[in-house]
Structures are given as C-alpha cells and as structure tokens.
Coordinates of C-alpha atoms in Angstrom, one line a residue:
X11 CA 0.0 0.0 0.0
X12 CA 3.1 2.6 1.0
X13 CA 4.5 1.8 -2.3
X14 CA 1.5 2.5 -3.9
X15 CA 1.2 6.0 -2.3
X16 CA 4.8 7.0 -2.5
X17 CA 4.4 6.0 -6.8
X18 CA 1.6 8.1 -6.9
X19 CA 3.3 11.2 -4.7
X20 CA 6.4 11.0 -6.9
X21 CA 4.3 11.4 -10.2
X22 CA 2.3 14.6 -8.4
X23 CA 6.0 15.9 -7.5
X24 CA 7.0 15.7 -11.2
X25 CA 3.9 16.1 -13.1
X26 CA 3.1 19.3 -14.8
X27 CA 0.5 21.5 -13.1
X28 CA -1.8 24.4 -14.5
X29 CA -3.9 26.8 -12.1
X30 CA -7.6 25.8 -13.2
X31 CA -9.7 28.7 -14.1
X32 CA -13.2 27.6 -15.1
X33 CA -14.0 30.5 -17.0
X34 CA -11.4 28.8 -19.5
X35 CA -13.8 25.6 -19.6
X36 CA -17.1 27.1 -19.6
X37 CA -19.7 25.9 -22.1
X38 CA -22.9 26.2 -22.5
X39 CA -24.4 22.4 -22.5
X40 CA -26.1 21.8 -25.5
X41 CA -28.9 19.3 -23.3
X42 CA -31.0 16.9 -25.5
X43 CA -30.5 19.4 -28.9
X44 CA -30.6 16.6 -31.9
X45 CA -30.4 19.8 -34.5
X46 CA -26.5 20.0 -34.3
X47 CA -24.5 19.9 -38.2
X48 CA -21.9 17.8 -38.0
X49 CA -19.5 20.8 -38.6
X50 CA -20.9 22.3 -34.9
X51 CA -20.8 18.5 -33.4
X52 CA -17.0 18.3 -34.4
X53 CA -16.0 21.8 -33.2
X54 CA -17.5 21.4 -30.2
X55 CA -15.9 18.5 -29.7
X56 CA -12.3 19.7 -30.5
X57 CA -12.8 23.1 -28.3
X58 CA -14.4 20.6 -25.1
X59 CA -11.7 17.9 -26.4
X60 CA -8.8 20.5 -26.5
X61 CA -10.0 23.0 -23.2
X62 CA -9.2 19.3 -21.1
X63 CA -5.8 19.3 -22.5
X64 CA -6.3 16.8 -25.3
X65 CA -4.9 16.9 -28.4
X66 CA -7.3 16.2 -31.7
X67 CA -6.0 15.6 -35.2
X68 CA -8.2 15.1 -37.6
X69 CA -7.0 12.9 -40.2
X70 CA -7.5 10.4 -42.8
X71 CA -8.1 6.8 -42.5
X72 CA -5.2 5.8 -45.3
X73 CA -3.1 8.2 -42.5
X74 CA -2.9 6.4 -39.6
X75 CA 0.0 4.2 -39.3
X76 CA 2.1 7.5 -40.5
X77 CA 0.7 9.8 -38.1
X78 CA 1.5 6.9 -35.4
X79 CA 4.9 6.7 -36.7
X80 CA 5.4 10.5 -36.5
X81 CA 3.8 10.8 -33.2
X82 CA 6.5 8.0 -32.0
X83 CA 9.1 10.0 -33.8
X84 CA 8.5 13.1 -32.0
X85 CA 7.8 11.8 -28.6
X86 CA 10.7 9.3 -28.5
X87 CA 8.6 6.1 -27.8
X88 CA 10.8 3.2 -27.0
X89 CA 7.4 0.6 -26.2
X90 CA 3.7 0.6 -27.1
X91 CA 1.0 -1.6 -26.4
X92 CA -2.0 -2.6 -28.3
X93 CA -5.3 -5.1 -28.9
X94 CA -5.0 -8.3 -30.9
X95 CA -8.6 -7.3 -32.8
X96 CA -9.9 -4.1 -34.5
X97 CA -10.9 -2.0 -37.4
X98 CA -7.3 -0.4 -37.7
X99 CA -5.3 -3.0 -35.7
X100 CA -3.1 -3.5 -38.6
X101 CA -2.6 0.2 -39.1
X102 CA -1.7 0.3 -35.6
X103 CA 1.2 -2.1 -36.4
X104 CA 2.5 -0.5 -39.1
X105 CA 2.5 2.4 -37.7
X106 CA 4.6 1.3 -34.6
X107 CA 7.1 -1.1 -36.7
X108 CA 10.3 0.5 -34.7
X109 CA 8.8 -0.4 -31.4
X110 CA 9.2 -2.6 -29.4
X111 CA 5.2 -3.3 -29.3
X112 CA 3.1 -5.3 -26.9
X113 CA 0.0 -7.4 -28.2
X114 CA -2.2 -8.0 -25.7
X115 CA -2.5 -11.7 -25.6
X116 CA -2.7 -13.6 -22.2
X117 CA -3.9 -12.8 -18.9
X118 CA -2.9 -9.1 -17.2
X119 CA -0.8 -11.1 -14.7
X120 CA 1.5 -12.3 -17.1
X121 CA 2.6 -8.8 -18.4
X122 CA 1.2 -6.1 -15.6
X123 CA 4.9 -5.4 -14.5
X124 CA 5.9 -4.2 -18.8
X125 CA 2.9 -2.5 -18.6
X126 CA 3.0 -0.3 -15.4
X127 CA 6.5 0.2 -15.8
X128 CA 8.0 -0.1 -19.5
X129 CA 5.3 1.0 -21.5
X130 CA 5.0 4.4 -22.8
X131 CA 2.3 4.3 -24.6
X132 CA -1.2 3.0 -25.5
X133 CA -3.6 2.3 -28.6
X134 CA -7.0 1.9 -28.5
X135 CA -10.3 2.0 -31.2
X136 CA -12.9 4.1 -29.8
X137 CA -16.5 3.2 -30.0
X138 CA -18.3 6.9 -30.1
X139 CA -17.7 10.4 -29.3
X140 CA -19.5 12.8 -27.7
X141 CA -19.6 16.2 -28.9
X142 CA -21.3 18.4 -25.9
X143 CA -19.1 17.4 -23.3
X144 CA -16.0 16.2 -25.4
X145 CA -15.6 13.0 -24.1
X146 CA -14.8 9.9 -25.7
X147 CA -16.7 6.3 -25.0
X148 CA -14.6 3.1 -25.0
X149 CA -15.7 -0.3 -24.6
X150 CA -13.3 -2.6 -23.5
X151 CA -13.2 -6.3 -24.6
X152 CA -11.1 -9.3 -24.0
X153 CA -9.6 -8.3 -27.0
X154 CA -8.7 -4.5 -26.2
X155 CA -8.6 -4.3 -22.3
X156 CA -9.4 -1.2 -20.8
X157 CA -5.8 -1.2 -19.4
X158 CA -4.6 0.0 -22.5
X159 CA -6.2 3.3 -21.8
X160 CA -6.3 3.6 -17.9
X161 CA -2.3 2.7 -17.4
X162 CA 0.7 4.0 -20.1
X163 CA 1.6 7.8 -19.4
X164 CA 0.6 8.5 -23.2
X165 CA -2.8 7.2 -24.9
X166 CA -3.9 7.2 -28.5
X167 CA -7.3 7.1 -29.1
X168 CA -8.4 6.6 -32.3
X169 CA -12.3 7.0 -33.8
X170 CA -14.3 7.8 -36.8
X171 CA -15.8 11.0 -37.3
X172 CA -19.0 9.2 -38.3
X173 CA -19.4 8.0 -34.7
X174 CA -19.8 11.8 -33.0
X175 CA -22.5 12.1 -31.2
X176 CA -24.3 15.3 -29.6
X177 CA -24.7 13.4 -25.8
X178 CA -24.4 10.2 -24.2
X179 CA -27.7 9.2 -24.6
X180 CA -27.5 9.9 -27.8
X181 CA -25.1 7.3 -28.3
X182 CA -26.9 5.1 -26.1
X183 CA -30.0 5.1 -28.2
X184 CA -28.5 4.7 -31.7
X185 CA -26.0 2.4 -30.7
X186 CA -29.4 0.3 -29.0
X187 CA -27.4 -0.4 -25.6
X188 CA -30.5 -1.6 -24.1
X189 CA -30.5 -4.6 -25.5
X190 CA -26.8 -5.2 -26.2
X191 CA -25.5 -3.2 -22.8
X192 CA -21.6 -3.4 -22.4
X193 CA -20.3 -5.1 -19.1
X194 CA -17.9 -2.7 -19.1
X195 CA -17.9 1.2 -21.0
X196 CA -15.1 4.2 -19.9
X197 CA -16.1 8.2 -21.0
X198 CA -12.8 9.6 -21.2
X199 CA -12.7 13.6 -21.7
X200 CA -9.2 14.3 -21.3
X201 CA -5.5 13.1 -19.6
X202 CA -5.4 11.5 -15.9
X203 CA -5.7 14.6 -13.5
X204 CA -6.1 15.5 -10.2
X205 CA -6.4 18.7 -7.9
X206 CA -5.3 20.0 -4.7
X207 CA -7.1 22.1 -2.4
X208 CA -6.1 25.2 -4.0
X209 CA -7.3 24.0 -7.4
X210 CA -3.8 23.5 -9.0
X211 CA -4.5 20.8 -11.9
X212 CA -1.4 17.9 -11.8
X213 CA -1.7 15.2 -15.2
X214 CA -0.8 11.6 -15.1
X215 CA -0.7 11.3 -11.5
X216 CA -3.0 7.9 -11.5
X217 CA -3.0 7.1 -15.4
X218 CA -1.9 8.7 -18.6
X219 CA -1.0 12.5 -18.8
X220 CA -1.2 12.8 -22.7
X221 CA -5.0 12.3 -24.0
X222 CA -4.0 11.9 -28.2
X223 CA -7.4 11.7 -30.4
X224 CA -7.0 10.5 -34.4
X225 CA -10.5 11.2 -35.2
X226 CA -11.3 10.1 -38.8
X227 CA -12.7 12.3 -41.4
X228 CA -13.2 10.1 -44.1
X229 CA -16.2 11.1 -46.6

C-alpha cells in the first residue's frame, strides 16, 4: 500500500501542473438538442476535447499508421502496447514497426509489471464520441482491455468521425445499448488529473498524462 502512495506522490511531485480557471472551460451544455451539423458537433468536440488538455488531429483513415509513426518519432517512444482485434489493428502495427510493441494476448498477470513500468504508450479504437461534453466512449473487450487506456503515461485514441454524437444518450439510443449493454464502457474527456485544495491541476498522476485523439474524417 506505501508503495502505492509514495508511486503516486512522486508522479504529483514531477507532473506538470496548470492553475484551473473555469472561466477557461465554460460551455454552454447543449442538453437533448438533436439539430447540431456535423461541422458544430466536431467543433464542439475539438474546443471541449482541447480545453481538457487533449490533443485532436483530424486525419485520414489511409493516414494512420504515418501519423503513429510520426507521433512515436516526436515523442521518442521506446514501447507501445496494443489489442489483438480491431478496425485499424493492422494500421496500428504499421505504424509502430520500430517499437518494441506489446500485443495484448494472455492474462494481465502475465505482463502487468511491462505494462506499469516499461510501457509508454497506448492504442486503442474508440467506440463513439460525444460532442457536448468532449468525451470519448470506450468499450473494452477481452480483446482490447481497458488497461490500454487507464495505465501508459501516453494514450492514442483513435475513432471515426462518423461515430460523433451530440450526448451520451444519444449514443446510447442509436448504438441500441438496451439490449446489447456493455459489461464494461469508460467516458474519457481528457488526460489523468487530479487537484489540490487550491485548485492547482497535476496530469498523469494515476493514469496517462497525454490524451492523443485520431479522429477520422473520411467522406
């Protein structure tokens, strides 16, 4: 348990902190408005995205494994870890071909320590996004575990434009969750943060501190 704490001090010692000032977040929420273009959806989804200290890049499908590669580049990544199943699983690979990359393949127990400790960063699809809060939804499968998104200090999130929607129950609705509910679903809105009393922001200090969304504008 000490080690625990004293891991998680350490990261809030060396983490990069921002005074919070909500007047820099404020937006007005959009409620249960279905008459959004899908221009308005996906800037208010970049501001919400970016104001939470994401990054969005819109992009092409056909660029994925090149912005992966250039991302890797630029951030010096040594070790990635990723699914074994998914739409762009094999552009994820590409993209990563001088890492040294992680396939997620057995139980967590048999690779926790790589991941907690060697990995620096994470790939996962995305199953929606929603465009009045800027969040993103994930759901997790034996195939892409949640882990992927919760645990390396960097995570790239990559989704369609095509699956932006104005709320959650939006998504909920169209996506017919009530009869095929997930066991398990995350809304992510931005990197791992926490705040002291004085309202002093810290990121990464219990999960990743870079939030990196490839959202796909494919016509």
């Amino acid at each position: 348990m000490n080690s625990a704490r004293d891991n998680i001090l350490r990261r809030l010692k060396t983490a990069n902190t921002t005074p919070h000032k909500a007047a820099d977040i404020a937006f007005e929420p959009w409620g249960f408005d279905k008459s959004k273009s899908e221009q308005e959806k996906m800037d208010r989804f970049c501001q919400a995205m970016t104001a939470s200290h994401a990054q969005v890049m819109p992009i092409e499908s056909s660029q994925i494994a090149s912005t992966i590669q250039a991302l890797s580049l630029e951030k010096e990544w040594q070790r990635a870890a990723i699914g074994t199943q998914g739409e762009w699983h094999s552009d994820f690979k590409q993209g990563l071909l001088a890492l040294d990359v992680i396939e997620y393949q057995s139980d967590i127990e048999n690779w926790k320590s790589a991941l907690f400790h060697e990995v620096d960063v994470g790939i996962t699809h995305v199953l929606a996004g929603i465009a009045d809060t800027g969040a993103l939804v994930l759901w997790p499968t034996e195939h892409e575990p949640r882990t992927l998104s919760l645990v390396p200090p960097s995570h790239i999130a990559v989704m369609s434009a095509s699956t932006l929607h104005n709320h959650f129950l939006e998504v909920m609705e169209e996506q017919n969750w009530a009869s095929n509910m997930p066991t398990n679903a995350l809304l992510i809105s931005g990197p791992s943060k926490t705040a002291d009393i004085q309202q002093t922001l810290a990121y990464g200090a219990h999960g990743p501190s870079e939030l990196i969304v490839l959202i796909l504008v494919d016509k």
